[in-house]
mmCIF file of C-alpha atoms in Angstrom:
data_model
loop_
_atom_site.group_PDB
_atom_site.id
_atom_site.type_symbol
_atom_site.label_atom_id
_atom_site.label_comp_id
_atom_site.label_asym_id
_atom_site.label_seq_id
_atom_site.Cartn_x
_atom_site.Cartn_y
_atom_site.Cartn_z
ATOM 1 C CA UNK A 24 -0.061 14.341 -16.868
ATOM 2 C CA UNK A 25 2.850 16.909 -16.972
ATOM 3 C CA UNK A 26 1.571 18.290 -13.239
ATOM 4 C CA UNK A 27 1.678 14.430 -12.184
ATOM 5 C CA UNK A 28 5.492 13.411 -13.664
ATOM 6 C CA UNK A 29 6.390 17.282 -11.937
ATOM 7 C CA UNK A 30 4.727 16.119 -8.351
ATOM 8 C CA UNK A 31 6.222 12.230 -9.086
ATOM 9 C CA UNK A 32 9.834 13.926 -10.013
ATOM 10 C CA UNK A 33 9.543 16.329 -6.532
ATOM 11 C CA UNK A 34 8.712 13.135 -4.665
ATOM 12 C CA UNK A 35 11.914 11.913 -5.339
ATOM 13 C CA UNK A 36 13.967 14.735 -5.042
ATOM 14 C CA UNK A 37 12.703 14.909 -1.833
ATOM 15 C CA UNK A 38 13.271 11.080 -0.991
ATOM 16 C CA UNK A 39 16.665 11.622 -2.325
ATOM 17 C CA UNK A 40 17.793 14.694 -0.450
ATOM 18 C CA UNK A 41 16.119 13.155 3.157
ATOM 19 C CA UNK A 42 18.290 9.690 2.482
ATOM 20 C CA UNK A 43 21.585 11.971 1.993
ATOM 21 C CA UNK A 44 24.473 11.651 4.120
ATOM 22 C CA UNK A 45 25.177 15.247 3.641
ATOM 23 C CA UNK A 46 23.791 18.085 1.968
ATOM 24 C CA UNK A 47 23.560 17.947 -1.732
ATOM 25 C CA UNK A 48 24.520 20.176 -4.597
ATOM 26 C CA UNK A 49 21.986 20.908 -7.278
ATOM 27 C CA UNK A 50 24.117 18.586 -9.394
ATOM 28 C CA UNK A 51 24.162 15.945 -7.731
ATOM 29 C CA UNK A 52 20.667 16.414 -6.615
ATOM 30 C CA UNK A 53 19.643 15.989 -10.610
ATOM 31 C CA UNK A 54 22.101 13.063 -11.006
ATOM 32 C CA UNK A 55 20.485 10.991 -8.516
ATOM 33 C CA UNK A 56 17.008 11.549 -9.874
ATOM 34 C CA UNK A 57 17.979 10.714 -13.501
ATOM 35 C CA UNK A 58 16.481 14.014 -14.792
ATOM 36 C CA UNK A 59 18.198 17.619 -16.238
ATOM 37 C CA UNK A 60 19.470 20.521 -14.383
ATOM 38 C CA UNK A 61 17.602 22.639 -15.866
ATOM 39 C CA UNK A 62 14.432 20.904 -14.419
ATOM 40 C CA UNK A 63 15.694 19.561 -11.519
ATOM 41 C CA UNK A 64 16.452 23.853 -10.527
ATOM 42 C CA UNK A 65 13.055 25.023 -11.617
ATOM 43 C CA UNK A 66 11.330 21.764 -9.207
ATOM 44 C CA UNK A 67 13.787 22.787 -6.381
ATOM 45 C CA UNK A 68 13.375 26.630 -6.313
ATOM 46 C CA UNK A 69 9.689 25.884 -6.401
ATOM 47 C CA UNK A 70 10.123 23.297 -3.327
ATOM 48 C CA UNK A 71 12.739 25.685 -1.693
ATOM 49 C CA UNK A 72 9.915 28.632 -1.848
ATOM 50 C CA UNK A 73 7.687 26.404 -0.149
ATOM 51 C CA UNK A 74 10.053 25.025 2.647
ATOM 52 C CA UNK A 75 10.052 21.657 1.650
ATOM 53 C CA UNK A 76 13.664 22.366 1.040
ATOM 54 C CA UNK A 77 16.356 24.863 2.456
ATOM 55 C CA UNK A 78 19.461 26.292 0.923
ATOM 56 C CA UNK A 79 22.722 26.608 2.639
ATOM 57 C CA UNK A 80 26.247 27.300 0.302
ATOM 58 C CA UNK A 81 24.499 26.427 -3.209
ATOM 59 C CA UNK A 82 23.727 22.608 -0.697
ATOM 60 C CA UNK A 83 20.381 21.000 -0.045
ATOM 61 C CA UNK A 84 18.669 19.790 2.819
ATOM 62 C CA UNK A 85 14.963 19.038 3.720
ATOM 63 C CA UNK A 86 13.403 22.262 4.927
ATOM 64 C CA UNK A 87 10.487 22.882 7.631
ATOM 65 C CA UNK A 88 7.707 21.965 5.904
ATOM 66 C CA UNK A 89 6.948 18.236 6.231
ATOM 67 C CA UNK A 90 7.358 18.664 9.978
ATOM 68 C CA UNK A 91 4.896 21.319 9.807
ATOM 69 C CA UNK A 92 2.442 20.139 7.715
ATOM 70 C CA UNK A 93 2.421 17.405 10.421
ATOM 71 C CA UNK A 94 1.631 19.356 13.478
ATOM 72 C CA UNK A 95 -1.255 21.418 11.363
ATOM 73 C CA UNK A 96 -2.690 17.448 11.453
ATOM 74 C CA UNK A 97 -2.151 17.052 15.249
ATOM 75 C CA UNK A 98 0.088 14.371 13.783
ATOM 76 C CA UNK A 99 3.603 15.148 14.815
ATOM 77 C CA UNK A 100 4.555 11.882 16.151
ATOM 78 C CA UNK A 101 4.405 7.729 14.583
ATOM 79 C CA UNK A 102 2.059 6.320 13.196
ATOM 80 C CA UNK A 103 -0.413 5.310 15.777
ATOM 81 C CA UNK A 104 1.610 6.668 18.380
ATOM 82 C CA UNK A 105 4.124 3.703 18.419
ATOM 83 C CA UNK A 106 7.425 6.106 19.557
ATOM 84 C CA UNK A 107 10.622 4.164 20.046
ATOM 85 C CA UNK A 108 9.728 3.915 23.678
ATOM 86 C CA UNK A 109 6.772 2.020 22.914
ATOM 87 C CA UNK A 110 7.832 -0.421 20.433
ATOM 88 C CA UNK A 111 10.969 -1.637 22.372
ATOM 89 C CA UNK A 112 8.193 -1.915 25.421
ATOM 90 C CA UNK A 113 6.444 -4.286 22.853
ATOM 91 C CA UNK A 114 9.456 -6.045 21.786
ATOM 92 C CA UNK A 115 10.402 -6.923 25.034
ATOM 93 C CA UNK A 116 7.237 -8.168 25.700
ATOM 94 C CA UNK A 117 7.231 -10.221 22.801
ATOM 95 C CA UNK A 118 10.871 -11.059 23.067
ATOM 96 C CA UNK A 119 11.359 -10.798 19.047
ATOM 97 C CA UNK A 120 12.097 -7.812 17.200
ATOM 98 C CA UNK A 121 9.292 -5.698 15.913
ATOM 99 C CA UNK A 122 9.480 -3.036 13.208
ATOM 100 C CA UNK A 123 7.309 -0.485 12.456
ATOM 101 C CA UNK A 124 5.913 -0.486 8.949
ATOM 102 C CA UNK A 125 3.749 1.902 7.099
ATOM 103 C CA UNK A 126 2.824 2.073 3.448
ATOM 104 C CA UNK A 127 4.108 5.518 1.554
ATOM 105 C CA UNK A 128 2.642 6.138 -1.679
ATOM 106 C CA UNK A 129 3.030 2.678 -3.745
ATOM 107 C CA UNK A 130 5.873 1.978 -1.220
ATOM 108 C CA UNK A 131 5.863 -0.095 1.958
ATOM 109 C CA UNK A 132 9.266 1.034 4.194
ATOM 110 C CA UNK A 133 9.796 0.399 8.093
ATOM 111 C CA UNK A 134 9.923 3.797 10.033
ATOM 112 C CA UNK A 135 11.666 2.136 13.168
ATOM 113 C CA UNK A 136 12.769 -1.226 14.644
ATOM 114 C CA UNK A 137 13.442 -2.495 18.425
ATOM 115 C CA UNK A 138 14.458 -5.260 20.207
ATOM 116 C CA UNK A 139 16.595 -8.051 19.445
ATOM 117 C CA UNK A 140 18.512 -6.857 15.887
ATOM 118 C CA UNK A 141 16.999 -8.575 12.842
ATOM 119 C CA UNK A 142 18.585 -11.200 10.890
ATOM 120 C CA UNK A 143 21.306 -9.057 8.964
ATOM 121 C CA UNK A 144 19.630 -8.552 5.344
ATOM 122 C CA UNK A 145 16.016 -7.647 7.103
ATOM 123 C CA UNK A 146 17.784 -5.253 9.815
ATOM 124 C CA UNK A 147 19.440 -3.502 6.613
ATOM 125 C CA UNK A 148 15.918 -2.999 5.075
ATOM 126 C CA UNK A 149 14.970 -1.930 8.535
ATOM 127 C CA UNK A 150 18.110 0.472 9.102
ATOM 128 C CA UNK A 151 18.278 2.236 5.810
ATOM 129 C CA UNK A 152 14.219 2.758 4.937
ATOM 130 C CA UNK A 153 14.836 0.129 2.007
ATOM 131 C CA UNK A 154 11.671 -0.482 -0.070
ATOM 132 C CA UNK A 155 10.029 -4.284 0.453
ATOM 133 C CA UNK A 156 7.616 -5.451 -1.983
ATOM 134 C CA UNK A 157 3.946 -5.130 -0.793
ATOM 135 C CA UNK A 158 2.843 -8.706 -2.102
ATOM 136 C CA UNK A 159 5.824 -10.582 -0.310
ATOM 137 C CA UNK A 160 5.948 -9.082 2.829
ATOM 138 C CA UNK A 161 3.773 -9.949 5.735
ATOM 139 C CA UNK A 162 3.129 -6.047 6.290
ATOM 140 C CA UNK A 163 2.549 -5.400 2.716
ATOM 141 C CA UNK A 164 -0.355 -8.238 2.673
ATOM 142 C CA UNK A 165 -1.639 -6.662 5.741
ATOM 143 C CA UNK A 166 -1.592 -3.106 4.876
ATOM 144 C CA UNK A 167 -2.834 -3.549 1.566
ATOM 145 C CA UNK A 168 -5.705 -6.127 3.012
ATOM 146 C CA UNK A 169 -7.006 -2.535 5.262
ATOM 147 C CA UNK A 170 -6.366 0.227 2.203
ATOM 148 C CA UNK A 171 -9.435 1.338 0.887
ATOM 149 C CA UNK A 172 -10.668 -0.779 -2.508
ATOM 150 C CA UNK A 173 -9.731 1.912 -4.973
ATOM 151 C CA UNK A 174 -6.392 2.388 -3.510
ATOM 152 C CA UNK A 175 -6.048 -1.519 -2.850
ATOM 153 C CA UNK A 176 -6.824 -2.146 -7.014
ATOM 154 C CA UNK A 177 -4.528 0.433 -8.180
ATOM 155 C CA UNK A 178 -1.637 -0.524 -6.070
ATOM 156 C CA UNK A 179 -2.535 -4.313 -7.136
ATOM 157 C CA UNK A 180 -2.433 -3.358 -11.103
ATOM 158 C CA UNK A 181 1.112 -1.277 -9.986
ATOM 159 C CA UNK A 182 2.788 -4.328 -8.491
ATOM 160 C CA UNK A 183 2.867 -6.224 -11.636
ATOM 161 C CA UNK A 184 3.246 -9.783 -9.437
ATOM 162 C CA UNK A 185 0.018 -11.431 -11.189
ATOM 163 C CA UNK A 186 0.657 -14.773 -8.714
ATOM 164 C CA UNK A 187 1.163 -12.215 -5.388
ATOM 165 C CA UNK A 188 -1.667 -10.639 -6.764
ATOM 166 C CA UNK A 189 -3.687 -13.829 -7.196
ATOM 167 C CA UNK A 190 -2.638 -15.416 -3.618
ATOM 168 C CA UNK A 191 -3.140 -12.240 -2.177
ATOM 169 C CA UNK A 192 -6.861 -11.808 -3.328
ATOM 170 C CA UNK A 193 -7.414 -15.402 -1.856
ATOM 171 C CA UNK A 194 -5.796 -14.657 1.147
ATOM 172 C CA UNK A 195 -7.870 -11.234 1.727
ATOM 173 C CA UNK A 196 -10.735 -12.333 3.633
ATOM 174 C CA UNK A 197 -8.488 -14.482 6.384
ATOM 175 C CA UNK A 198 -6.253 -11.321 6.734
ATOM 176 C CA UNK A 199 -9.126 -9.029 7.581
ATOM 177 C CA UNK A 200 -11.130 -12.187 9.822
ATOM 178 C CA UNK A 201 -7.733 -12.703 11.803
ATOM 179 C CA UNK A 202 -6.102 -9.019 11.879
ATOM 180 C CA UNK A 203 -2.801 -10.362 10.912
ATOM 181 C CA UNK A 204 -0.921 -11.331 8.269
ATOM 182 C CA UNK A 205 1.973 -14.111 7.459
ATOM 183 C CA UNK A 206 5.452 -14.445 5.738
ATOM 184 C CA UNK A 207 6.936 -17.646 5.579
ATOM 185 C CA UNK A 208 9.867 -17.141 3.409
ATOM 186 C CA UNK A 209 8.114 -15.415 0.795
ATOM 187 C CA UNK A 210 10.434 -12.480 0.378
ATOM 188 C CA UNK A 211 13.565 -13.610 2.204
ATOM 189 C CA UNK A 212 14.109 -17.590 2.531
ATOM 190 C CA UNK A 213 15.414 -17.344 5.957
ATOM 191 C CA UNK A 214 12.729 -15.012 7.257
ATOM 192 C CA UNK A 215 9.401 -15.576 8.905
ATOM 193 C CA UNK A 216 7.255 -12.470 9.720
ATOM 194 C CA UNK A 217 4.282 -11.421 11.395
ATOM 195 C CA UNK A 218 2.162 -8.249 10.804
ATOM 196 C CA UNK A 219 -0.292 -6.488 13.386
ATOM 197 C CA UNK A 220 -2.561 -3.611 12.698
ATOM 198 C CA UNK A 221 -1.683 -0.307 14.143
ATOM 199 C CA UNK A 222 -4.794 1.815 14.736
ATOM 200 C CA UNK A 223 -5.202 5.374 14.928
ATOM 201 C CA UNK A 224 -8.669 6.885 15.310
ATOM 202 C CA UNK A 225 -10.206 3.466 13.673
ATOM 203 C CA UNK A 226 -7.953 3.347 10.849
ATOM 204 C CA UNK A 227 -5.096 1.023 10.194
ATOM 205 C CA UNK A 228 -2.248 3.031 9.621
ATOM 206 C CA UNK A 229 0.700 1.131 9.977
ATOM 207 C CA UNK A 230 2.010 -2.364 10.766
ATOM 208 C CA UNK A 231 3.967 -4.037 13.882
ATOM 209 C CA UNK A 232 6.262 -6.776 12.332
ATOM 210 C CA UNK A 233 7.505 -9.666 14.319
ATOM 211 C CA UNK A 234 10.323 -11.376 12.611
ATOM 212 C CA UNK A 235 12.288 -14.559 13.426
ATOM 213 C CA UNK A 236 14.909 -16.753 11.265
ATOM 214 C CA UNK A 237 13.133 -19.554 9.203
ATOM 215 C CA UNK A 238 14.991 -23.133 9.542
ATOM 216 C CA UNK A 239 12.624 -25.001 7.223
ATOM 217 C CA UNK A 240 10.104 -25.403 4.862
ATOM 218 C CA UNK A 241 6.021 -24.859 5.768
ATOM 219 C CA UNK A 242 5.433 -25.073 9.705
ATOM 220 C CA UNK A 243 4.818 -21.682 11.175
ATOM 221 C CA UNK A 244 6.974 -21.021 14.451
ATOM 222 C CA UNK A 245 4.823 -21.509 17.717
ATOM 223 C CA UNK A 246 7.574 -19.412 19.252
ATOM 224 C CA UNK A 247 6.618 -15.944 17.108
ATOM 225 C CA UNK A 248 2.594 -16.749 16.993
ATOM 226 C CA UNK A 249 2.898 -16.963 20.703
ATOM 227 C CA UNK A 250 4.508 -13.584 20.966
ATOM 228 C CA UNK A 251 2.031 -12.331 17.998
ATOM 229 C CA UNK A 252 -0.683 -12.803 20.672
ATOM 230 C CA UNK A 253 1.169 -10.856 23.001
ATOM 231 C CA UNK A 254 1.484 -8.359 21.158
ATOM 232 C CA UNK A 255 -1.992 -8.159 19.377
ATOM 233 C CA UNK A 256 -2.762 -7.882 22.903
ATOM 234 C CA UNK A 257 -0.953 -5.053 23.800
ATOM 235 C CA UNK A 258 -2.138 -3.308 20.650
ATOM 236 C CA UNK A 259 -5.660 -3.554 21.609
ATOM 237 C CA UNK A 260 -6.828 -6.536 19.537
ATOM 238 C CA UNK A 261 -6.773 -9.946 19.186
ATOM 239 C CA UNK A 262 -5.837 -11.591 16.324
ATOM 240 C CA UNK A 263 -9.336 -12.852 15.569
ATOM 241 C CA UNK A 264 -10.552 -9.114 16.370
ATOM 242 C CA UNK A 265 -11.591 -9.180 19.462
ATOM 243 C CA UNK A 266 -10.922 -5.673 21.467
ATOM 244 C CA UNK A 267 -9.430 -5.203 24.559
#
């Protein structure tokens, strides 16, 4: 349990050094995480040694080593290939704009966005990597619908949302039938979404996110499921599975 709360604490040292404006000092770097200096200098020598980290003028910055751990993979780029280029490409298909989602651990964050901006308080989430809720957002549903069942449970038991959990489990097997996923207001009032899988190799690995401004109650927008069949197009699928 120690090794765990040491590779959970280096997690967000990490997290917390990538999301900095500027370098951090050691201080500061222990501040943010809530834990001593003492600790927070034995976890960052150790992630410095290993070039998760580099040190310039007693500051900290991410080092080498995620980037290189991803080319060993032959995956240096997005998930499923979806560059900037390609998502704006979709985006202007669809004429919405489409984010790029991708679950992290327990957390579900958008890696890019194109097109149109967002409504403000979803193009902030989109902007600065904000963490959504996994049983409230459309990608969330769908991601979680395509983890594997282990995974799926334990992330279940770690949202602590017993009615997400509950509508979620009844919504599981229309997810998978259609390959999409819906959010009509359920974590933003003023937002509908839309979530596509993102294949790589077979696997779902992220999730394309159509969003549009919700001006009432129940109704799903003709307007975004229109462009969702665009774009499940362009991705390869349909939404009722059906490749391309």
């Amino acid at each position: 349990m120690r090794e765990q709360r040491a590779i959970m604490r280096a997690d967000r040292i990490l997290d917390t050094v990538a999301r900095a404006r500027s370098p951090l000092t050691l201080t500061e770097v222990a501040a943010a995480v809530g834990a001593p200096v003492s600790t927070t200098q034995d976890l960052v020598d150790d992630l410095c040694r290993c070039g998760y980290l580099r040190k310039t003028d007693r500051r900290y910055r991410l080092g080498p080593r995620p980037h290189v751990l991803g080319v060993l993979a032959a995956q240096p780029g997005p998930p499923g290939g979806l560059d900037h280029d390609a998502l704006q490409a979709l985006s202007s298909d669809a004429r919405v704009p489409i984010g790029l989602a991708a679950l992290v651990g327990t957390q579900l964050l958008y890696l890019d966005h194109a097109g149109p901006r967002a409504p403000r308080q979803l193009q902030r989430v989109a902007d600065d990597h904000i963490p959504r809720p996994l049983l409230r957002t459309a990608a969330g549903r769908l991601l979680l619908a395509y983890a594997d069942d282990a995974d799926r449970e334990r992330l279940l038991r770690l949202a602590a949302d017993t009615p997400g959990a509950a509508a979620f489990t009844a919504e599981l097997p229309a997810i998978r039938r259609e390959r999409l996923a819906r959010s009509d207001g359920l974590a933003d009032p003023d937002i509908r979404a839309i979530a596509l899988p993102v294949a790589e190799h077979g696997t779902v690995v992220a999730a394309a996110v159509l969003t549009a401004r919700r001006y009432g109650p129940g109704n799903r927008s003709p307007a975004l499921e229109r462009a969702a069949r665009r774009v499940a197009q362009r991705l390869g699928a349909t939404p009722n599975g059906e490749t391309f």
